[in-house]
Amino acid sequence: MKQKSKLIAVCVMMLFLSFSPVCAFAQEICNPTPIAISSGLIFEEEKQDATFEDSRIVYGETIPFADISVIVSRKDAEGNTLQDYSESFEVGSLGIFSISLPLKLGTNYIDLSVSSQCYDNATYSFEIKRMPLSVKEQLKNMVALPGIGQKNK
């Protein structure tokens, strides 16, 4: 009888363990460090407007004394990432920051990370395409007149 009750207890325990909820937690960012960019980059757009300039100035604000790191990189012909620029700095007591990001011709990949005490680290990725100045000159010389173009046949 004791063996039968032990067997039933083991079966009930196995049944209980097999139906208990199992959860695997990935690292969630539930309290990211707040950051607002007022000029230079737009959060809602991963791909930013193309530019002809060799740099982009980014202005914004975050928590006072937050740490910000920025990496600007691009990809070579084989698809390998080449880091062109990297900078880390601490925001001042007002929480306002400004940084000038150098841009190479082609697509520039920008990773901006912000962290602060009592907040989770947050990373944002952006793409900015820098066009050659020859394209700018071609666009300046173009004339677009309404009504002139291919006629429908």
mmCIF file of C-alpha atoms in Angstrom, residues 3-152:
data_model
loop_
_atom_site.group_PDB
_atom_site.id
_atom_site.type_symbol
_atom_site.label_atom_id
_atom_site.label_comp_id
_atom_site.label_asym_id
_atom_site.label_seq_id
_atom_site.Cartn_x
_atom_site.Cartn_y
_atom_site.Cartn_z
ATOM 1 C CA GLN A 3 4.408 1.703 -2.570
ATOM 2 C CA LYS A 4 1.121 2.404 -4.327
ATOM 3 C CA SER A 5 0.658 5.737 -2.509
ATOM 4 C CA LYS A 6 4.288 6.709 -3.311
ATOM 5 C CA LEU A 7 3.679 5.868 -6.965
ATOM 6 C CA ILE A 8 0.495 7.953 -7.013
ATOM 7 C CA ALA A 9 2.322 10.868 -5.320
ATOM 8 C CA VAL A 10 5.128 10.705 -7.897
ATOM 9 C CA CYS A 11 2.606 10.568 -10.770
ATOM 10 C CA VAL A 12 0.682 13.549 -9.362
ATOM 11 C CA MET A 13 3.949 15.459 -8.922
ATOM 12 C CA MET A 14 5.012 14.686 -12.517
ATOM 13 C CA LEU A 15 1.576 15.702 -13.774
ATOM 14 C CA PHE A 16 1.767 18.948 -11.788
ATOM 15 C CA LEU A 17 5.243 19.770 -13.123
ATOM 16 C CA SER A 18 4.304 18.983 -16.723
ATOM 17 C CA PHE A 19 1.351 21.400 -16.646
ATOM 18 C CA SER A 20 3.031 24.191 -14.706
ATOM 19 C CA PRO A 21 3.767 27.295 -16.771
ATOM 20 C CA VAL A 22 7.238 27.515 -18.209
ATOM 21 C CA CYS A 23 8.485 30.946 -19.174
ATOM 22 C CA ALA A 24 11.719 31.947 -20.847
ATOM 23 C CA PHE A 25 12.478 35.606 -20.395
ATOM 24 C CA ALA A 26 14.418 37.608 -22.935
ATOM 25 C CA GLN A 27 15.932 40.810 -21.726
ATOM 26 C CA GLU A 28 13.151 43.326 -22.083
ATOM 27 C CA ILE A 29 13.617 47.040 -22.123
ATOM 28 C CA CYS A 30 10.687 48.115 -20.030
ATOM 29 C CA ASN A 31 12.171 51.344 -18.708
ATOM 30 C CA PRO A 32 14.420 52.802 -21.449
ATOM 31 C CA THR A 33 16.425 55.924 -20.805
ATOM 32 C CA PRO A 34 14.335 58.808 -22.189
ATOM 33 C CA ILE A 35 15.800 60.695 -25.133
ATOM 34 C CA ALA A 36 14.320 63.264 -27.500
ATOM 35 C CA ILE A 37 16.072 64.407 -30.666
ATOM 36 C CA SER A 38 14.922 67.815 -31.840
ATOM 37 C CA SER A 39 17.045 68.077 -34.985
ATOM 38 C CA GLY A 40 19.263 65.905 -37.188
ATOM 39 C CA LEU A 41 17.575 62.496 -36.870
ATOM 40 C CA ILE A 42 13.960 61.350 -36.845
ATOM 41 C CA PHE A 43 13.020 58.383 -34.630
ATOM 42 C CA GLU A 44 9.978 57.389 -36.701
ATOM 43 C CA GLU A 45 12.096 56.908 -39.835
ATOM 44 C CA GLU A 46 14.851 54.299 -39.920
ATOM 45 C CA LYS A 47 16.088 55.675 -43.254
ATOM 46 C CA GLN A 48 16.637 59.417 -43.004
ATOM 47 C CA ASP A 49 16.467 61.899 -45.882
ATOM 48 C CA ALA A 50 19.479 61.794 -48.202
ATOM 49 C CA THR A 51 22.024 64.578 -47.830
ATOM 50 C CA PHE A 52 24.884 66.161 -49.748
ATOM 51 C CA GLU A 53 26.628 67.415 -46.590
ATOM 52 C CA ASP A 54 29.719 65.738 -45.146
ATOM 53 C CA SER A 55 28.320 65.870 -41.597
ATOM 54 C CA ARG A 56 25.026 65.876 -39.709
ATOM 55 C CA ILE A 57 24.520 67.842 -36.500
ATOM 56 C CA VAL A 58 22.190 66.151 -34.019
ATOM 57 C CA TYR A 59 20.561 68.112 -31.186
ATOM 58 C CA GLY A 60 18.532 66.619 -28.389
ATOM 59 C CA GLU A 61 17.877 66.176 -24.724
ATOM 60 C CA THR A 62 17.815 63.355 -22.231
ATOM 61 C CA ILE A 63 18.228 62.729 -18.508
ATOM 62 C CA PRO A 64 20.961 64.902 -16.951
ATOM 63 C CA PHE A 65 24.305 63.097 -16.705
ATOM 64 C CA ALA A 66 23.171 60.281 -19.038
ATOM 65 C CA ASP A 67 25.832 58.528 -21.099
ATOM 66 C CA ILE A 68 25.507 58.625 -24.884
ATOM 67 C CA SER A 69 27.581 56.665 -27.374
ATOM 68 C CA VAL A 70 27.383 57.036 -31.134
ATOM 69 C CA ILE A 71 28.890 54.804 -33.815
ATOM 70 C CA VAL A 72 28.851 55.716 -37.511
ATOM 71 C CA SER A 73 29.716 52.869 -39.855
ATOM 72 C CA ARG A 74 29.269 51.732 -43.437
ATOM 73 C CA LYS A 75 29.550 48.471 -45.368
ATOM 74 C CA ASP A 76 32.231 47.576 -47.884
ATOM 75 C CA ALA A 77 31.732 45.647 -51.146
ATOM 76 C CA GLU A 78 31.705 42.282 -49.335
ATOM 77 C CA GLY A 79 29.130 43.472 -46.783
ATOM 78 C CA ASN A 80 31.584 43.825 -43.889
ATOM 79 C CA THR A 81 30.898 46.659 -41.455
ATOM 80 C CA LEU A 82 33.571 49.367 -41.337
ATOM 81 C CA GLN A 83 33.440 51.709 -38.353
ATOM 82 C CA ASP A 84 34.172 55.282 -39.420
ATOM 83 C CA TYR A 85 33.459 57.197 -36.225
ATOM 84 C CA SER A 86 32.807 56.495 -32.573
ATOM 85 C CA GLU A 87 32.240 58.823 -29.638
ATOM 86 C CA SER A 88 30.986 58.507 -26.086
ATOM 87 C CA PHE A 89 30.170 61.383 -23.791
ATOM 88 C CA GLU A 90 28.217 62.315 -20.694
ATOM 89 C CA VAL A 91 25.361 64.792 -21.035
ATOM 90 C CA GLY A 92 25.568 67.879 -18.816
ATOM 91 C CA SER A 93 23.353 68.916 -15.927
ATOM 92 C CA LEU A 94 20.693 70.425 -18.232
ATOM 93 C CA GLY A 95 20.321 67.191 -20.220
ATOM 94 C CA ILE A 96 20.889 68.958 -23.555
ATOM 95 C CA PHE A 97 23.389 67.571 -26.053
ATOM 96 C CA SER A 98 24.731 68.260 -29.538
ATOM 97 C CA ILE A 99 27.002 66.138 -31.695
ATOM 98 C CA SER A 100 28.355 66.432 -35.222
ATOM 99 C CA LEU A 101 28.411 63.115 -37.085
ATOM 100 C CA PRO A 102 30.827 62.802 -40.036
ATOM 101 C CA LEU A 103 29.274 61.128 -43.101
ATOM 102 C CA LYS A 104 31.026 59.243 -45.909
ATOM 103 C CA LEU A 105 29.632 58.899 -49.433
ATOM 104 C CA GLY A 106 27.038 56.134 -49.626
ATOM 105 C CA THR A 107 24.896 54.724 -46.842
ATOM 106 C CA ASN A 108 25.974 55.561 -43.288
ATOM 107 C CA TYR A 109 24.660 53.410 -40.426
ATOM 108 C CA ILE A 110 24.280 55.249 -37.132
ATOM 109 C CA ASP A 111 23.828 53.469 -33.790
ATOM 110 C CA LEU A 112 22.958 55.775 -30.901
ATOM 111 C CA SER A 113 22.923 54.315 -27.369
ATOM 112 C CA VAL A 114 21.807 56.125 -24.242
ATOM 113 C CA SER A 115 22.024 54.913 -20.648
ATOM 114 C CA SER A 116 21.474 56.357 -17.207
ATOM 115 C CA GLN A 117 21.123 55.183 -13.634
ATOM 116 C CA CYS A 118 17.687 53.760 -12.785
ATOM 117 C CA TYR A 119 16.930 53.272 -16.515
ATOM 118 C CA ASP A 120 17.623 50.544 -19.050
ATOM 119 C CA ASN A 121 20.109 51.052 -21.872
ATOM 120 C CA ALA A 122 18.352 51.984 -25.141
ATOM 121 C CA THR A 123 19.875 51.729 -28.626
ATOM 122 C CA TYR A 124 18.479 53.306 -31.783
ATOM 123 C CA SER A 125 19.619 52.670 -35.365
ATOM 124 C CA PHE A 126 19.416 55.063 -38.292
ATOM 125 C CA GLU A 127 20.560 55.161 -41.937
ATOM 126 C CA ILE A 128 21.609 58.307 -43.791
ATOM 127 C CA LYS A 129 22.612 58.223 -47.431
ATOM 128 C CA ARG A 130 25.160 60.833 -48.508
ATOM 129 C CA MET A 131 25.016 61.669 -52.196
ATOM 130 C CA PRO A 132 27.888 63.145 -54.247
ATOM 131 C CA LEU A 133 27.856 66.880 -54.998
ATOM 132 C CA SER A 134 27.678 66.128 -58.746
ATOM 133 C CA VAL A 135 24.097 64.909 -58.224
ATOM 134 C CA LYS A 136 23.282 68.193 -56.487
ATOM 135 C CA GLU A 137 24.655 70.168 -59.437
ATOM 136 C CA GLN A 138 22.623 68.055 -61.889
ATOM 137 C CA LEU A 139 19.475 68.701 -59.874
ATOM 138 C CA LYS A 140 20.167 72.452 -59.842
ATOM 139 C CA ASN A 141 20.503 72.519 -63.630
ATOM 140 C CA MET A 142 17.304 70.598 -64.285
ATOM 141 C CA VAL A 143 14.296 72.567 -65.465
ATOM 142 C CA ALA A 144 10.865 71.138 -64.864
ATOM 143 C CA LEU A 145 7.982 72.835 -66.606
ATOM 144 C CA PRO A 146 4.417 71.680 -66.199
ATOM 145 C CA GLY A 147 2.896 70.217 -69.354
ATOM 146 C CA ILE A 148 6.212 69.437 -71.030
ATOM 147 C CA GLY A 149 7.091 65.779 -71.233
ATOM 148 C CA GLN A 150 6.274 62.674 -73.194
ATOM 149 C CA LYS A 151 3.015 62.810 -75.054
ATOM 150 C CA ASN A 152 0.709 59.853 -74.744
#
